[in-house]
Coordinates of C-alpha atoms in Angstrom, one line a residue:
M257 CA 0.0 0.0 0.0
T258 CA 1.0 3.7 -0.4
P259 CA 2.7 5.3 2.6
P260 CA 0.1 6.8 5.0
P261 CA -1.0 10.3 4.2
D262 CA 0.2 11.7 7.5
V263 CA 3.7 10.4 6.8
L264 CA 3.7 11.7 3.3
A265 CA 2.5 15.1 4.4
A266 CA 5.1 15.4 7.1
V267 CA 8.0 14.2 5.0
A268 CA 7.0 16.3 2.0
L269 CA 7.0 19.5 4.1
A270 CA 10.3 18.7 5.7
G271 CA 12.5 20.2 2.9
D272 CA 12.7 21.9 -0.5
W273 CA 9.4 21.8 -2.5
S274 CA 10.9 20.7 -5.8
L275 CA 10.9 17.6 -8.0
D276 CA 14.4 16.5 -6.8
G277 CA 13.8 17.4 -3.2
L278 CA 10.4 15.6 -2.9
V279 CA 11.7 12.5 -4.8
E280 CA 14.8 12.3 -2.5
R281 CA 12.7 12.5 0.7
L282 CA 9.8 10.3 -0.3
T283 CA 11.6 7.5 -2.1
P284 CA 13.0 5.8 1.1
L285 CA 9.5 5.6 2.7
R286 CA 8.1 2.1 3.1
G287 CA 4.8 1.1 1.4
W288 CA 5.3 2.0 -2.3
R289 CA 3.5 -0.4 -4.5
S290 CA 5.6 0.1 -7.7
P291 CA 8.7 2.1 -8.8
E292 CA 6.5 4.6 -10.7
E293 CA 4.4 5.4 -7.8
V294 CA 6.9 7.8 -6.2
G295 CA 6.9 10.0 -9.4
D296 CA 3.1 9.7 -9.5
V297 CA 2.7 11.1 -6.0
V298 CA 5.3 13.8 -6.5
A299 CA 3.6 14.9 -9.7
L300 CA 0.3 15.1 -7.8
L301 CA 1.8 17.2 -5.0
L302 CA 3.6 19.6 -7.4
G303 CA 0.4 19.9 -9.5
R304 CA -1.8 20.7 -6.5
W305 CA 0.7 23.1 -4.8
R306 CA 3.3 24.7 -7.1
A307 CA 5.0 26.2 -4.0
R308 CA 5.4 24.7 -0.5
P309 CA 2.0 24.9 1.3
R310 CA 2.0 27.4 4.1
R311 CA 0.3 25.3 6.7
P312 CA 1.2 22.6 9.2
A313 CA 1.5 18.9 8.1
E314 CA -1.6 17.9 10.2
R315 CA -3.8 20.4 8.2
L316 CA -2.5 18.9 5.0
V317 CA -3.3 15.2 5.7
D318 CA -6.9 15.2 4.5
E319 CA -6.0 16.9 1.2
V320 CA -3.2 14.5 0.6
E321 CA -5.5 11.6 1.3
A322 CA -8.0 12.9 -1.2
L323 CA -5.3 13.3 -3.8
L324 CA -4.2 9.7 -3.4
A325 CA -7.7 8.4 -3.6
A326 CA -8.4 10.3 -6.8
R327 CA -5.3 9.0 -8.7
P328 CA -6.9 6.4 -11.1
G329 CA -8.2 9.2 -13.4
I330 CA -6.3 11.3 -15.9
R331 CA -3.7 12.9 -13.6
P332 CA -6.1 14.3 -11.1
L333 CA -4.7 17.5 -9.5
R334 CA -7.7 18.3 -7.3
P335 CA -9.5 15.8 -5.0
D336 CA -12.9 16.5 -6.6
E337 CA -14.0 15.7 -10.1
P338 CA -15.3 18.8 -12.0
G339 CA -19.0 18.9 -12.1
P340 CA -21.2 20.6 -14.8
G341 CA -19.9 24.2 -15.3
E342 CA -16.9 23.5 -13.0
F343 CA -13.3 23.4 -14.2
R344 CA -10.3 21.7 -12.8
W345 CA -7.8 24.4 -13.9
P346 CA -8.3 28.1 -14.6
V347 CA -9.1 27.5 -18.3
A348 CA -11.5 29.7 -20.3
P349 CA -14.9 28.8 -18.9
W350 CA -16.7 27.8 -22.1
T351 CA -19.7 25.7 -21.5
G352 CA -21.2 25.7 -25.0
L353 CA -20.2 26.2 -28.6
G354 CA -21.6 29.7 -28.6
H355 CA -19.1 30.5 -25.8
V356 CA -16.3 28.9 -27.7
A357 CA -17.1 30.8 -30.9
A358 CA -17.4 34.2 -29.0
G359 CA -14.1 33.5 -27.1
L360 CA -12.3 32.9 -30.4
D361 CA -14.0 35.8 -32.3
L362 CA -15.9 33.4 -34.7
D363 CA -19.5 32.6 -35.3
V364 CA -20.7 29.0 -34.7
G365 CA -20.6 28.1 -38.4
E366 CA -17.0 29.3 -38.8
L367 CA -16.1 27.3 -35.6
E368 CA -17.6 24.1 -37.0
W369 CA -15.8 24.6 -40.3
F370 CA -12.4 25.1 -38.7
A371 CA -12.9 22.2 -36.3
D372 CA -14.2 20.0 -39.2
R373 CA -17.0 18.7 -36.9
G374 CA -18.7 17.0 -39.8
G375 CA -15.6 15.3 -41.0
W376 CA -15.9 17.0 -44.4
L377 CA -12.2 17.6 -44.9
R378 CA -11.2 14.1 -43.9
R379 CA -13.0 12.8 -46.9
A380 CA -12.0 15.6 -49.3
P381 CA -8.9 15.3 -51.5
D382 CA -6.0 17.6 -50.7
G383 CA -6.6 21.0 -52.2
P384 CA -7.3 24.7 -51.5
L385 CA -10.2 24.1 -49.2
H386 CA -7.9 22.3 -46.7
H387 CA -6.7 24.2 -43.7
Y388 CA -3.1 22.7 -43.9
R389 CA -0.3 22.8 -46.4
R390 CA 1.7 19.6 -46.3
R391 CA 5.3 18.7 -47.2
W392 CA 7.3 15.5 -46.8
T393 CA 10.8 15.7 -45.5
T394 CA 13.3 13.1 -44.4
S395 CA 14.9 13.1 -40.9
P396 CA 18.6 12.8 -40.5
S397 CA 18.1 9.0 -39.8
G398 CA 16.2 8.6 -43.1
S399 CA 12.7 8.3 -41.7
P400 CA 9.8 10.2 -43.5
R401 CA 8.5 13.2 -41.7
L402 CA 5.4 15.2 -42.6
L403 CA 5.3 18.9 -41.9
E404 CA 1.7 20.1 -41.7
S405 CA 1.5 23.9 -41.5
P406 CA -2.0 25.4 -40.8
A407 CA -3.2 28.3 -42.8
P408 CA -2.7 31.7 -41.1
R409 CA -6.3 32.0 -39.7
L410 CA -6.3 28.5 -38.2
A411 CA -2.8 29.0 -36.8
E412 CA -4.1 32.1 -35.0
L413 CA -7.1 30.2 -33.6
Q414 CA -4.7 27.5 -32.3
R415 CA -2.6 30.2 -30.6
R416 CA -5.7 31.5 -28.9
V417 CA -6.7 28.1 -27.6
A418 CA -3.1 27.6 -26.4
R419 CA -3.3 30.9 -24.5
K420 CA -6.8 30.6 -23.1
V421 CA -6.9 26.8 -22.4
L422 CA -3.6 24.9 -22.7
A423 CA -1.5 27.4 -20.8
A424 CA -3.7 26.9 -17.7
V425 CA -3.0 23.2 -17.5
P426 CA 0.1 22.2 -15.5
V427 CA 3.1 20.6 -17.3
H428 CA 5.1 17.9 -15.6
P429 CA 8.3 19.2 -14.0
A430 CA 10.4 16.7 -16.1
A431 CA 9.3 18.3 -19.4
H432 CA 11.8 20.9 -20.7
G433 CA 10.7 21.4 -24.3
F434 CA 8.4 24.3 -25.2
V435 CA 7.8 25.3 -21.6
R436 CA 8.3 28.8 -20.4
G437 CA 11.5 29.1 -18.3
R438 CA 12.8 25.7 -19.5
S439 CA 15.0 24.9 -22.5
P440 CA 17.6 22.3 -23.8
W441 CA 20.0 24.0 -21.4
T442 CA 17.9 23.4 -18.3
L443 CA 17.5 19.7 -19.3
A444 CA 21.3 19.4 -20.0
A445 CA 22.1 20.9 -16.6
R446 CA 20.2 18.1 -14.8
H447 CA 22.3 15.5 -16.5
T448 CA 25.8 17.1 -16.2
G449 CA 28.7 15.2 -14.7
R450 CA 26.9 11.8 -14.5
P451 CA 28.6 8.4 -14.8
M452 CA 26.1 7.3 -17.4
V453 CA 23.6 9.1 -19.7
L454 CA 20.9 7.1 -21.5
R455 CA 19.0 8.8 -24.3
L456 CA 15.9 7.2 -25.9
D457 CA 13.6 8.5 -28.7
L458 CA 9.9 8.3 -29.1
E459 CA 8.7 7.3 -32.6
G460 CA 6.2 9.7 -34.3
F461 CA 5.7 11.7 -31.1
F462 CA 3.0 14.1 -32.5
A463 CA 1.3 11.4 -34.7
H464 CA 0.8 9.2 -31.6
V465 CA -1.4 11.9 -29.9
T466 CA -4.8 11.2 -31.3
G467 CA -7.9 13.5 -31.5
A468 CA -9.6 11.2 -28.9
R469 CA -6.8 11.7 -26.4
V470 CA -6.9 15.5 -26.9
A471 CA -10.7 15.5 -26.3
G472 CA -10.2 13.3 -23.2
L473 CA -7.7 15.9 -21.8
L474 CA -10.2 18.7 -22.4
R475 CA -13.1 16.7 -20.8
A476 CA -10.8 16.1 -17.8
A477 CA -10.4 19.9 -17.6
G478 CA -14.1 20.2 -17.2
Y479 CA -15.4 21.0 -20.7
P480 CA -18.7 19.4 -21.9
D481 CA -18.3 16.7 -24.5
A482 CA -19.4 19.0 -27.4
V483 CA -16.9 21.7 -26.4
A484 CA -14.1 19.2 -25.8
T485 CA -14.5 17.5 -29.2
T486 CA -14.8 20.9 -31.0
L487 CA -11.7 22.3 -29.4
A488 CA -9.8 19.1 -30.2
G489 CA -10.9 19.4 -33.8
L490 CA -9.2 22.8 -34.0
L491 CA -5.9 21.2 -32.8
V492 CA -5.8 18.0 -34.8
T493 CA -6.0 17.0 -38.4
A494 CA -6.3 13.8 -40.6
T495 CA -3.9 13.6 -43.6
P496 CA -5.6 13.0 -47.0
Q497 CA -4.8 9.7 -48.7
T498 CA -3.4 11.6 -51.7
V499 CA -0.7 13.0 -49.4
L500 CA 0.0 9.7 -47.7
R501 CA 0.6 7.9 -51.0
T502 CA 3.5 10.3 -51.7
A503 CA 5.4 9.4 -48.5
P504 CA 9.1 8.6 -49.1
G505 CA 10.8 5.5 -47.9
D506 CA 9.5 2.1 -47.0
G507 CA 9.5 -0.4 -44.1
A508 CA 7.5 -1.1 -41.0
A509 CA 8.1 2.3 -39.4
R510 CA 6.8 4.1 -42.4
R511 CA 3.6 1.9 -42.4
R512 CA 3.0 2.7 -38.7
L513 CA 3.4 6.4 -39.4
L514 CA 1.0 6.4 -42.3
T515 CA -1.6 4.6 -40.2
R516 CA -1.3 7.2 -37.5
L517 CA -1.5 10.1 -39.9
A518 CA -4.6 8.8 -41.6
G519 CA -6.6 9.4 -38.4
P520 CA -7.0 12.6 -36.4
H521 CA -3.6 13.5 -34.9
L522 CA -1.5 16.4 -33.8
P523 CA 0.1 18.1 -36.8
Q524 CA 3.8 18.7 -36.7
G525 CA 3.9 22.3 -37.7
A526 CA 0.9 23.7 -35.7
P527 CA 1.8 26.3 -33.0
S528 CA -0.3 24.5 -30.5
S529 CA 1.0 20.9 -31.0
P530 CA 4.0 21.1 -28.7
A531 CA 1.9 22.3 -25.7
V532 CA -0.7 19.6 -26.3
A533 CA 1.9 16.9 -26.7
N534 CA 3.5 17.9 -23.4
L535 CA 0.2 17.8 -21.6
L536 CA -0.7 14.3 -23.0
A537 CA 2.7 13.0 -22.0
H538 CA 2.1 14.0 -18.3
R539 CA 1.4 10.4 -17.2
L540 CA 4.3 9.1 -19.2
D541 CA 6.6 11.7 -17.5
R542 CA 5.3 11.0 -14.0
R543 CA 5.7 7.2 -14.4
L544 CA 9.2 7.6 -15.8
A545 CA 10.2 10.0 -13.1
G546 CA 9.0 7.4 -10.5
L547 CA 11.0 4.7 -12.3
A548 CA 14.1 6.9 -12.3
A549 CA 13.7 7.6 -8.6
A550 CA 13.4 3.9 -7.9
V551 CA 16.8 3.2 -9.5
G552 CA 18.5 6.3 -8.1
A553 CA 18.5 8.1 -11.5
T554 CA 17.5 11.5 -12.9
Y555 CA 14.9 11.8 -15.7
G556 CA 13.9 14.5 -18.1
R557 CA 12.2 14.9 -21.5
Y558 CA 12.6 17.4 -24.3
A559 CA 9.8 16.8 -26.9
D560 CA 10.4 13.2 -28.0
D561 CA 13.9 12.8 -26.3
L562 CA 13.8 10.8 -23.0
V563 CA 17.0 11.2 -20.9
F564 CA 18.1 9.3 -17.9
S565 CA 21.4 9.8 -16.0
G566 CA 23.2 8.3 -13.1
D567 CA 24.6 4.9 -12.3
L568 CA 22.1 3.1 -14.6
P569 CA 21.0 -0.5 -15.0
V570 CA 20.8 0.2 -18.7
A571 CA 19.3 -3.1 -20.1
G572 CA 16.6 -3.4 -17.5
L573 CA 15.8 0.3 -17.5
T574 CA 15.5 0.4 -21.3
A575 CA 13.1 -2.5 -21.3
R576 CA 10.9 -1.0 -18.5
V577 CA 10.8 2.4 -20.3
A578 CA 9.7 0.7 -23.5
G579 CA 6.9 -1.1 -21.6
I580 CA 5.7 2.1 -19.9
A581 CA 5.8 4.1 -23.2
A582 CA 3.7 1.4 -24.9
E583 CA 1.1 1.5 -22.0
E584 CA 0.9 5.3 -22.4
G585 CA 0.3 5.1 -26.2
F586 CA 3.9 5.8 -27.4
R587 CA 6.6 3.7 -28.9
L588 CA 10.4 3.8 -28.6
R589 CA 12.7 3.9 -31.6
G590 CA 15.2 1.3 -30.7
E591 CA 17.8 2.3 -33.3
K592 CA 18.0 5.8 -31.7
T593 CA 18.9 4.6 -28.2
R594 CA 22.2 6.0 -27.1
V595 CA 24.2 4.8 -24.1
M596 CA 26.9 7.3 -23.1
P597 CA 29.3 6.5 -20.3
A598 CA 31.5 9.3 -18.8
H599 CA 34.6 8.4 -20.8
R600 CA 32.7 9.2 -24.0
R601 CA 31.1 12.4 -25.2
Q602 CA 27.7 12.7 -23.5
R603 CA 25.2 14.8 -25.5
V604 CA 21.7 15.8 -24.4
T605 CA 19.6 17.8 -26.9
G606 CA 22.8 18.8 -28.7
V607 CA 24.6 20.0 -25.5
V608 CA 27.7 18.3 -24.2
V609 CA 27.2 17.5 -20.5
N610 CA 30.4 15.6 -19.5
S611 CA 31.6 18.4 -17.2
S612 CA 29.5 21.5 -17.7
P613 CA 26.8 22.2 -20.3
A614 CA 28.3 23.5 -23.5
A615 CA 27.7 23.3 -27.2
A616 CA 30.0 20.9 -29.0
R617 CA 33.3 22.2 -30.2
H618 CA 32.6 21.3 -33.8
D619 CA 29.4 23.5 -33.6
Y620 CA 31.5 26.4 -32.5
D621 CA 34.1 25.8 -35.2
D622 CA 31.5 25.5 -37.9
L623 CA 29.8 28.7 -36.9
R624 CA 33.1 30.6 -36.6
A625 CA 34.0 29.5 -40.2
L626 CA 30.6 30.6 -41.5
L627 CA 30.9 34.0 -39.9
H628 CA 34.4 34.5 -41.3
N629 CA 33.1 33.6 -44.8
C630 CA 30.2 35.9 -44.4
A631 CA 32.6 38.8 -43.7
R632 CA 34.8 37.8 -46.6
T633 CA 32.2 37.1 -49.4
G634 CA 29.1 38.7 -48.0
P635 CA 26.1 37.0 -46.2
D636 CA 24.1 36.4 -49.3
A637 CA 26.7 34.1 -50.7
Q638 CA 26.7 32.0 -47.5
N639 CA 23.0 31.8 -47.0
R640 CA 22.8 28.5 -48.9
A641 CA 19.7 27.3 -47.1
G642 CA 17.8 30.5 -48.1
H643 CA 16.9 31.6 -44.5
P644 CA 14.5 34.6 -44.9
A645 CA 16.0 36.2 -41.8
F646 CA 19.6 35.2 -42.1
R647 CA 20.9 37.9 -39.8
E648 CA 18.6 36.8 -37.0
H649 CA 19.4 33.2 -37.7
L650 CA 23.1 33.8 -37.2
Q651 CA 22.4 35.7 -34.0
G652 CA 20.4 32.8 -32.7
R653 CA 23.2 30.4 -33.4
I654 CA 25.7 32.7 -31.7
A655 CA 23.5 32.8 -28.6
W656 CA 23.2 29.0 -28.6
V657 CA 26.9 28.1 -29.2
S658 CA 28.2 30.7 -26.7
T659 CA 25.8 29.9 -23.8
G660 CA 28.0 29.7 -20.6
R661 CA 31.2 30.4 -22.6
P662 CA 32.0 34.2 -22.4
A663 CA 35.2 33.8 -24.5
R664 CA 33.3 32.1 -27.3
A665 CA 30.6 34.7 -27.2
A666 CA 33.2 37.6 -27.5
K667 CA 35.0 35.9 -30.5
L668 CA 31.7 35.2 -32.3
R669 CA 30.3 38.7 -31.8
E670 CA 33.5 40.1 -33.1
L671 CA 33.2 38.1 -36.3
F672 CA 29.6 39.0 -36.6
A673 CA 30.3 42.7 -36.3
A674 CA 32.7 42.4 -39.3
I675 CA 29.9 41.3 -41.7
D676 CA 28.7 44.0 -44.1
W677 CA 24.8 43.8 -44.2
S678 CA 24.3 46.7 -46.6

């Protein structure tokens, strides 16, 4: 059975109110039923109280007990289930389609068209009536990747839903991608100077998030079914068969991807998709955080990259992660698994973490050479990828490569200042 609520409350309040602090204090308690349960309970506590509650442990016991009792649902963060007209989080209080339309500056007919409530666009061939422009690319590993970019008006609606709804739903502390105040560098910092780093990759991260799962999240927030399915319709799409038939490559991974894309899924290219994917990966994150705590490791995620570090039992941990991912509706790409001991270069989201987080030396050398050539031949001659804002692109690369390295920053800024942009 789970440790008693009075013990949990007392131990939780006895130190730093953070992911690492709570995991460190709660893990040694007796009574946990599974390795993931520690992360599960820590996620509930952090979701319910973002900062340390300002009241004695004895006043917290009843609330902790209610949280534990409510766990079987979709990451319950309050002890009571939302009733009609009630909302679990401070989302926009839309109780009908008229409210949704007004909140998004639409009429109901426009809302139903953009949400494709009748499924018209799923059956229509790809063309000018569709809300997305689609383009196949190939990932560095050779796998097909479909970029689905919404038309400007739909993209703006998705941004409004992200601001008014998605931003109010808590993200798991282990998620570092597309979260305000977190970045590849915050993830890298958590895995710096470790004896072993294990990096795993989720296959088709966005495509595995279905329209039904998005609607389920919105219902859990308190929205009525019609509102939840309509909002989900604004955030997902189904790829026409005419586009699927042009997918490059072959093999089992391609077939799995096409099957996912044929149904309603999160489009890679929509401004709202990263936020939705983070929220739907909450249970995955909390279970993996609990698993990591059980083996004395640290866990974090950036989009589809799962990272563990510490003195790791690699084979058993990888197998358990694969099983949890499958149970949560995701799939690992085995060929992308990387085991990095301390005597080799350890990279997390492109950042070297052996001693202190830093961009790889070859990234610095490549950028330094590019800036030198821009000063010598002019930036237009070096903009071979056709970046529409090449100057800003270079400034972004300078900021990335020089993070935490003042000497690098000074040298790169000196080279950039020598470029003639006239």
